[in-house]
mmCIF file of C-alpha atoms in Angstrom:
data_model
loop_
_atom_site.group_PDB
_atom_site.id
_atom_site.type_symbol
_atom_site.label_atom_id
_atom_site.label_comp_id
_atom_site.label_asym_id
_atom_site.label_seq_id
_atom_site.Cartn_x
_atom_site.Cartn_y
_atom_site.Cartn_z
ATOM 1 C CA MET E 424 -52.226 -99.446 -52.403
ATOM 2 C CA LYS E 425 -55.090 -100.070 -50.011
ATOM 3 C CA GLN E 426 -57.127 -96.991 -49.095
ATOM 4 C CA PHE E 427 -59.639 -96.197 -46.380
ATOM 5 C CA GLU E 428 -62.758 -94.142 -46.974
ATOM 6 C CA LEU E 429 -63.295 -91.048 -44.844
ATOM 7 C CA LYS E 430 -66.742 -89.968 -43.682
ATOM 8 C CA ASN E 431 -66.923 -87.421 -46.513
ATOM 9 C CA GLY E 432 -66.321 -90.084 -49.152
ATOM 10 C CA ASN E 433 -62.703 -89.116 -49.830
ATOM 11 C CA LYS E 434 -59.969 -91.745 -49.631
ATOM 12 C CA ILE E 435 -56.756 -91.863 -47.596
ATOM 13 C CA PRO E 436 -53.891 -94.278 -48.366
ATOM 14 C CA ALA E 437 -53.521 -96.904 -45.642
ATOM 15 C CA LEU E 438 -49.753 -96.447 -45.529
ATOM 16 C CA GLY E 439 -47.750 -93.250 -45.642
ATOM 17 C CA LEU E 440 -44.278 -91.938 -44.983
ATOM 18 C CA GLY E 441 -43.738 -90.235 -41.648
ATOM 19 C CA THR E 442 -41.111 -87.491 -41.873
ATOM 20 C CA SER E 443 -40.582 -86.423 -38.267
ATOM 21 C CA GLY E 444 -36.854 -86.018 -37.680
ATOM 22 C CA LEU E 445 -36.000 -85.804 -41.381
ATOM 23 C CA ARG E 446 -34.454 -82.513 -42.461
ATOM 24 C CA GLY E 447 -32.688 -80.940 -45.399
ATOM 25 C CA GLU E 448 -31.008 -83.058 -48.044
ATOM 26 C CA GLU E 449 -31.689 -86.303 -46.176
ATOM 27 C CA CYS E 450 -35.408 -85.536 -46.120
ATOM 28 C CA THR E 451 -35.475 -84.689 -49.819
ATOM 29 C CA THR E 452 -33.641 -87.905 -50.689
ATOM 30 C CA VAL E 453 -35.894 -90.113 -48.554
ATOM 31 C CA VAL E 454 -39.103 -88.589 -49.928
ATOM 32 C CA LYS E 455 -37.852 -88.961 -53.508
ATOM 33 C CA GLN E 456 -36.974 -92.611 -52.870
ATOM 34 C CA ALA E 457 -40.358 -93.212 -51.267
ATOM 35 C CA LEU E 458 -42.180 -91.766 -54.258
ATOM 36 C CA GLU E 459 -40.091 -93.891 -56.627
ATOM 37 C CA LEU E 460 -41.026 -97.014 -54.646
ATOM 38 C CA GLY E 461 -44.738 -96.234 -54.769
ATOM 39 C CA TYR E 462 -45.510 -94.213 -51.659
ATOM 40 C CA ARG E 463 -48.156 -91.580 -52.310
ATOM 41 C CA HIS E 464 -49.018 -90.455 -48.767
ATOM 42 C CA ILE E 465 -46.492 -88.047 -47.199
ATOM 43 C CA ASP E 466 -47.023 -86.899 -43.606
ATOM 44 C CA THR E 467 -45.327 -83.762 -42.305
ATOM 45 C CA ALA E 468 -45.922 -80.898 -39.867
ATOM 46 C CA ASP E 469 -44.873 -77.324 -39.238
ATOM 47 C CA MET E 470 -43.052 -78.592 -36.147
ATOM 48 C CA TYR E 471 -40.818 -80.844 -38.265
ATOM 49 C CA GLY E 472 -39.229 -77.952 -40.156
ATOM 50 C CA ASN E 473 -38.941 -79.919 -43.396
ATOM 51 C CA HIS E 474 -41.612 -78.507 -45.692
ATOM 52 C CA ARG E 475 -39.152 -76.950 -48.134
ATOM 53 C CA ALA E 476 -37.122 -80.155 -48.305
ATOM 54 C CA ILE E 477 -40.299 -82.099 -49.073
ATOM 55 C CA ALA E 478 -41.305 -79.512 -51.678
ATOM 56 C CA GLU E 479 -37.981 -80.059 -53.428
ATOM 57 C CA ALA E 480 -38.650 -83.798 -53.599
ATOM 58 C CA LEU E 481 -42.202 -83.295 -54.860
ATOM 59 C CA ASN E 482 -41.072 -80.870 -57.548
ATOM 60 C CA GLU E 483 -38.341 -83.239 -58.759
ATOM 61 C CA SER E 484 -40.718 -86.203 -58.883
ATOM 62 C CA ASP E 485 -42.699 -87.302 -61.921
ATOM 63 C CA VAL E 486 -45.705 -88.138 -59.731
ATOM 64 C CA GLU E 487 -48.679 -85.901 -60.490
ATOM 65 C CA ARG E 488 -50.048 -83.785 -57.651
ATOM 66 C CA ASN E 489 -53.494 -85.384 -57.890
ATOM 67 C CA GLU E 490 -51.907 -88.784 -57.185
ATOM 68 C CA LEU E 491 -50.409 -87.567 -53.907
ATOM 69 C CA PHE E 492 -51.887 -87.303 -50.430
ATOM 70 C CA ILE E 493 -50.078 -84.603 -48.428
ATOM 71 C CA THR E 494 -50.793 -84.218 -44.712
ATOM 72 C CA SER E 495 -49.501 -81.391 -42.560
ATOM 73 C CA LYS E 496 -50.256 -80.067 -39.089
ATOM 74 C CA ILE E 497 -50.750 -76.706 -37.388
ATOM 75 C CA GLN E 498 -48.725 -76.133 -34.220
ATOM 76 C CA SER E 499 -50.589 -75.737 -30.936
ATOM 77 C CA GLN E 500 -49.509 -72.103 -30.472
ATOM 78 C CA ASP E 501 -51.048 -71.219 -33.854
ATOM 79 C CA LEU E 502 -54.605 -72.413 -33.230
ATOM 80 C CA GLU E 503 -56.223 -69.011 -32.735
ATOM 81 C CA TYR E 504 -58.482 -68.242 -35.705
ATOM 82 C CA LYS E 505 -56.439 -65.620 -37.564
ATOM 83 C CA GLN E 506 -53.097 -67.180 -36.701
ATOM 84 C CA LEU E 507 -54.234 -70.581 -37.954
ATOM 85 C CA LEU E 508 -55.207 -69.128 -41.321
ATOM 86 C CA LYS E 509 -51.880 -67.302 -41.500
ATOM 87 C CA SER E 510 -49.950 -70.452 -40.623
ATOM 88 C CA ALA E 511 -51.822 -72.564 -43.154
ATOM 89 C CA ALA E 512 -50.991 -70.074 -45.905
ATOM 90 C CA ARG E 513 -47.312 -70.160 -44.935
ATOM 91 C CA LEU E 514 -47.228 -73.968 -44.898
ATOM 92 C CA LEU E 515 -48.751 -74.152 -48.361
ATOM 93 C CA THR E 516 -46.081 -71.749 -49.610
ATOM 94 C CA GLU E 517 -43.299 -73.783 -47.982
ATOM 95 C CA LEU E 518 -44.631 -77.025 -49.471
ATOM 96 C CA ASP E 519 -45.205 -75.294 -52.819
ATOM 97 C CA ILE E 520 -48.683 -76.768 -53.132
ATOM 98 C CA LYS E 521 -52.098 -75.172 -53.525
ATOM 99 C CA TYR E 522 -53.947 -77.401 -51.066
ATOM 100 C CA PHE E 523 -53.485 -79.920 -48.275
ATOM 101 C CA ASP E 524 -55.084 -83.301 -48.739
ATOM 102 C CA LEU E 525 -55.346 -83.402 -44.950
ATOM 103 C CA LEU E 526 -54.722 -80.627 -42.429
ATOM 104 C CA LEU E 527 -54.568 -81.468 -38.727
ATOM 105 C CA ILE E 528 -54.415 -79.710 -35.387
ATOM 106 C CA HIS E 529 -51.074 -81.135 -34.224
ATOM 107 C CA TRP E 530 -51.627 -80.899 -30.469
ATOM 108 C CA PRO E 531 -54.635 -79.529 -28.566
ATOM 109 C CA ASN E 532 -54.162 -76.218 -26.773
ATOM 110 C CA PRO E 533 -56.045 -75.862 -23.461
ATOM 111 C CA ASP E 534 -56.024 -72.061 -23.837
ATOM 112 C CA ILE E 535 -57.639 -71.935 -27.288
ATOM 113 C CA PRO E 536 -61.138 -73.392 -27.781
ATOM 114 C CA VAL E 537 -61.154 -76.161 -30.360
ATOM 115 C CA GLU E 538 -64.305 -74.624 -31.830
ATOM 116 C CA GLU E 539 -62.286 -71.529 -32.798
ATOM 117 C CA SER E 540 -59.607 -73.589 -34.508
ATOM 118 C CA LEU E 541 -62.112 -75.742 -36.356
ATOM 119 C CA LYS E 542 -63.949 -72.645 -37.563
ATOM 120 C CA ALA E 543 -60.764 -71.525 -39.308
ATOM 121 C CA MET E 544 -60.188 -75.005 -40.698
ATOM 122 C CA GLN E 545 -63.746 -75.110 -41.997
ATOM 123 C CA GLU E 546 -62.954 -71.926 -43.895
ATOM 124 C CA LEU E 547 -59.843 -73.524 -45.376
ATOM 125 C CA LYS E 548 -61.915 -76.494 -46.483
ATOM 126 C CA GLU E 549 -64.602 -74.335 -48.036
ATOM 127 C CA ASP E 550 -62.130 -72.346 -50.122
ATOM 128 C CA GLY E 551 -60.317 -75.479 -51.298
ATOM 129 C CA ARG E 552 -57.041 -75.082 -49.428
ATOM 130 C CA ALA E 553 -57.696 -78.183 -47.313
ATOM 131 C CA ILE E 554 -59.583 -81.142 -48.754
ATOM 132 C CA ASN E 555 -59.902 -82.976 -45.446
ATOM 133 C CA ILE E 556 -59.663 -81.795 -41.836
ATOM 134 C CA GLY E 557 -58.667 -83.643 -38.697
ATOM 135 C CA VAL E 558 -56.969 -83.542 -35.332
ATOM 136 C CA SER E 559 -53.996 -85.202 -33.689
ATOM 137 C CA ASN E 560 -53.265 -86.350 -30.144
ATOM 138 C CA PHE E 561 -56.912 -85.936 -29.141
ATOM 139 C CA THR E 562 -58.194 -88.088 -26.299
ATOM 140 C CA ILE E 563 -61.767 -89.382 -26.243
ATOM 141 C CA PRO E 564 -63.071 -86.320 -24.309
ATOM 142 C CA LEU E 565 -61.272 -83.906 -26.652
ATOM 143 C CA LEU E 566 -62.403 -85.765 -29.756
ATOM 144 C CA LYS E 567 -65.939 -85.815 -28.424
ATOM 145 C CA GLU E 568 -65.817 -82.040 -27.927
ATOM 146 C CA ALA E 569 -64.509 -81.480 -31.445
ATOM 147 C CA LEU E 570 -67.231 -83.676 -32.924
ATOM 148 C CA GLU E 571 -69.918 -81.864 -30.964
ATOM 149 C CA HIS E 572 -68.916 -78.630 -32.708
ATOM 150 C CA HIS E 573 -68.156 -80.048 -36.167
ATOM 151 C CA PRO E 574 -69.384 -83.648 -36.525
ATOM 152 C CA ASP E 575 -68.924 -83.719 -40.295
ATOM 153 C CA LEU E 576 -65.622 -81.841 -40.455
ATOM 154 C CA VAL E 577 -63.333 -83.986 -38.303
ATOM 155 C CA THR E 578 -62.362 -87.048 -40.345
ATOM 156 C CA VAL E 579 -59.067 -88.190 -38.782
ATOM 157 C CA ASN E 580 -57.377 -88.382 -35.385
ATOM 158 C CA GLN E 581 -53.630 -89.027 -35.621
ATOM 159 C CA VAL E 582 -52.265 -90.598 -32.444
ATOM 160 C CA GLU E 583 -49.472 -92.779 -31.154
ATOM 161 C CA PHE E 584 -50.588 -96.361 -31.763
ATOM 162 C CA HIS E 585 -48.579 -99.582 -31.955
ATOM 163 C CA PRO E 586 -48.810 -103.151 -30.605
ATOM 164 C CA THR E 587 -47.553 -102.134 -27.149
ATOM 165 C CA LEU E 588 -49.910 -99.132 -27.029
ATOM 166 C CA TYR E 589 -53.215 -100.621 -28.141
ATOM 167 C CA GLN E 590 -55.718 -97.804 -27.551
ATOM 168 C CA LYS E 591 -58.797 -99.942 -28.049
ATOM 169 C CA ASN E 592 -61.235 -97.584 -26.312
ATOM 170 C CA LEU E 593 -60.114 -94.682 -28.478
ATOM 171 C CA LEU E 594 -60.278 -96.859 -31.585
ATOM 172 C CA ASP E 595 -63.807 -98.000 -30.748
ATOM 173 C CA PHE E 596 -64.949 -94.423 -30.079
ATOM 174 C CA ALA E 597 -63.410 -93.197 -33.319
ATOM 175 C CA PHE E 598 -65.054 -95.918 -35.393
ATOM 176 C CA LYS E 599 -68.386 -95.301 -33.711
ATOM 177 C CA ASN E 600 -68.122 -91.680 -34.855
ATOM 178 C CA ASP E 601 -66.766 -92.487 -38.322
ATOM 179 C CA VAL E 602 -63.320 -91.061 -37.596
ATOM 180 C CA ILE E 603 -60.242 -92.796 -39.017
ATOM 181 C CA LEU E 604 -57.211 -93.188 -36.766
ATOM 182 C CA THR E 605 -53.727 -92.637 -38.132
ATOM 183 C CA ALA E 606 -50.908 -94.255 -36.169
ATOM 184 C CA TYR E 607 -47.708 -92.329 -35.694
ATOM 185 C CA SER E 608 -44.716 -94.130 -34.184
ATOM 186 C CA PRO E 609 -46.325 -97.364 -35.446
ATOM 187 C CA LEU E 610 -43.052 -99.208 -34.849
ATOM 188 C CA ALA E 611 -42.789 -97.870 -31.280
ATOM 189 C CA GLN E 612 -39.679 -95.897 -32.224
ATOM 190 C CA GLY E 613 -37.924 -99.111 -33.224
ATOM 191 C CA GLU E 614 -38.889 -101.126 -30.153
ATOM 192 C CA VAL E 615 -40.827 -103.633 -32.276
ATOM 193 C CA PHE E 616 -37.534 -104.922 -33.680
ATOM 194 C CA ASN E 617 -36.513 -106.146 -30.224
ATOM 195 C CA ASN E 618 -39.904 -107.527 -29.210
ATOM 196 C CA SER E 619 -39.453 -111.269 -28.679
ATOM 197 C CA VAL E 620 -43.017 -112.141 -29.709
ATOM 198 C CA LEU E 621 -42.757 -110.183 -32.952
ATOM 199 C CA LYS E 622 -39.297 -111.594 -33.657
ATOM 200 C CA ASP E 623 -40.578 -115.149 -33.208
ATOM 201 C CA LEU E 624 -43.624 -114.500 -35.374
ATOM 202 C CA GLY E 625 -41.412 -112.861 -37.975
ATOM 203 C CA GLU E 626 -39.173 -115.911 -38.171
ATOM 204 C CA LYS E 627 -42.196 -118.187 -38.379
ATOM 205 C CA TYR E 628 -43.815 -116.303 -41.250
ATOM 206 C CA ASP E 629 -40.731 -114.823 -42.933
ATOM 207 C CA LYS E 630 -41.777 -111.263 -42.146
ATOM 208 C CA THR E 631 -40.011 -108.508 -40.262
ATOM 209 C CA PRO E 632 -41.387 -107.297 -36.908
ATOM 210 C CA ALA E 633 -42.063 -103.980 -38.648
ATOM 211 C CA GLN E 634 -44.143 -105.622 -41.370
ATOM 212 C CA LEU E 635 -46.195 -107.481 -38.777
ATOM 213 C CA ALA E 636 -46.749 -104.331 -36.706
ATOM 214 C CA LEU E 637 -47.819 -102.298 -39.728
ATOM 215 C CA ARG E 638 -50.117 -105.011 -41.074
ATOM 216 C CA TRP E 639 -51.666 -105.408 -37.586
ATOM 217 C CA LEU E 640 -52.647 -101.730 -37.712
ATOM 218 C CA ILE E 641 -53.939 -101.846 -41.274
ATOM 219 C CA GLU E 642 -56.049 -104.913 -40.455
ATOM 220 C CA LYS E 643 -57.767 -102.697 -37.874
ATOM 221 C CA ASP E 644 -58.433 -100.029 -40.527
ATOM 222 C CA ILE E 645 -55.809 -97.768 -38.985
ATOM 223 C CA VAL E 646 -53.572 -95.719 -41.271
ATOM 224 C CA ALA E 647 -49.868 -96.233 -40.520
ATOM 225 C CA ILE E 648 -47.157 -93.653 -41.215
ATOM 226 C CA PRO E 649 -43.801 -95.254 -40.357
ATOM 227 C CA LYS E 650 -40.639 -93.221 -40.662
ATOM 228 C CA ALA E 651 -37.712 -94.723 -42.560
ATOM 229 C CA SER E 652 -34.362 -93.287 -43.574
ATOM 230 C CA SER E 653 -33.044 -96.070 -45.816
ATOM 231 C CA LYS E 654 -34.363 -97.377 -49.113
ATOM 232 C CA ALA E 655 -34.349 -100.930 -47.755
ATOM 233 C CA HIS E 656 -36.598 -99.983 -44.840
ATOM 234 C CA LEU E 657 -38.851 -97.933 -47.105
ATOM 235 C CA LYS E 658 -39.279 -100.973 -49.343
ATOM 236 C CA ASN E 659 -39.856 -103.413 -46.481
ATOM 237 C CA ASN E 660 -42.452 -101.150 -44.876
ATOM 238 C CA LEU E 661 -44.328 -100.963 -48.160
ATOM 239 C CA ASP E 662 -44.512 -104.750 -48.459
ATOM 240 C CA VAL E 663 -47.428 -105.206 -46.078
ATOM 241 C CA PHE E 664 -50.359 -105.829 -48.401
ATOM 242 C CA ASP E 665 -49.874 -108.827 -50.677
ATOM 243 C CA TRP E 666 -49.950 -111.611 -48.094
ATOM 244 C CA ASN E 667 -52.457 -113.080 -45.680
ATOM 245 C CA PHE E 668 -52.163 -111.920 -42.085
ATOM 246 C CA PRO E 669 -51.849 -115.073 -39.943
ATOM 247 C CA VAL E 670 -54.700 -115.597 -37.486
ATOM 248 C CA ASP E 671 -52.401 -116.738 -34.709
ATOM 249 C CA ALA E 672 -50.153 -113.710 -35.231
ATOM 250 C CA ALA E 673 -53.143 -111.423 -34.824
ATOM 251 C CA ARG E 674 -54.168 -113.313 -31.702
ATOM 252 C CA GLU E 675 -50.723 -113.062 -30.110
ATOM 253 C CA MET E 676 -50.294 -109.403 -31.008
ATOM 254 C CA GLU E 677 -53.537 -108.524 -29.247
ATOM 255 C CA LEU E 678 -51.766 -109.459 -26.001
ATOM 256 C CA LEU E 679 -48.751 -107.178 -26.407
ATOM 257 C CA ASP E 680 -50.347 -104.006 -25.020
ATOM 258 C CA GLN E 681 -48.408 -102.512 -22.100
ATOM 259 C CA ASN E 682 -49.801 -98.969 -22.288
ATOM 260 C CA ASN E 683 -46.311 -98.172 -23.541
ATOM 261 C CA ARG E 684 -46.767 -94.492 -24.395
ATOM 262 C CA LEU E 685 -43.559 -93.028 -25.800
ATOM 263 C CA ILE E 686 -44.782 -89.488 -26.555
ATOM 264 C CA ASP E 687 -46.301 -87.722 -23.542
ATOM 265 C CA PRO E 688 -45.680 -83.965 -23.240
ATOM 266 C CA GLY E 689 -47.957 -83.496 -20.226
ATOM 267 C CA TYR E 690 -51.059 -82.263 -22.061
ATOM 268 C CA PRO E 691 -53.523 -83.649 -22.818
ATOM 269 C CA ASP E 692 -54.112 -86.098 -19.992
ATOM 270 C CA PHE E 693 -53.971 -89.387 -21.866
ATOM 271 C CA ASP E 694 -56.167 -92.301 -20.829
#
């Protein structure tokens, strides 16, 4: 699978499995199927409440730990220094792993300085419990602030990104500062399947709208973490590498942006 290089020289798989909304036995089954198909990047979060279900899948899999890339996220209410360290320890226990491949601040908290949170995350990195550190849902001003405090620590910003929410300014700023973007909701919560442009392009090139949307992101060096709950969708989402991305498809998809933000809790103030 294609990988992107982080600023510290480590690699992150270009495609992963998003697990938001997956719980219990369903989550375990989906993660096991994903691993069997060749997924190696699993994205989760404390907020999702599925760490133990994922741990069950990991423990039942034949895939070695060093072949996996496990991402999790600290909740916004747990970003104070001591609480962050406590939460990270709990998440590792729930996942039954010794380290995160990537640990993120899930949402910024206006009442807790990002410098305080990153100080704790730096400690986790130094003692080997987190190989890579990043943030999520950070706007340009918030990302700029984080980089001012820890320019070498912040490697990833995970944000909502899909053809109808093309955050070009954020993407340009991230690349300028050697930060990789990860796209959650890369299929716009299923809206891509009903997009007439993507449907027409899919028929023309014998690809699904999802495959086109995911490949569009990967062509921009953006990591994509689509969620899927069926083996067929897992397989289709994985089939985004071994074909040439049509130039005219790329051109048409550049015009789909509608600032169609689907996740907006009120803070931060998105661009």
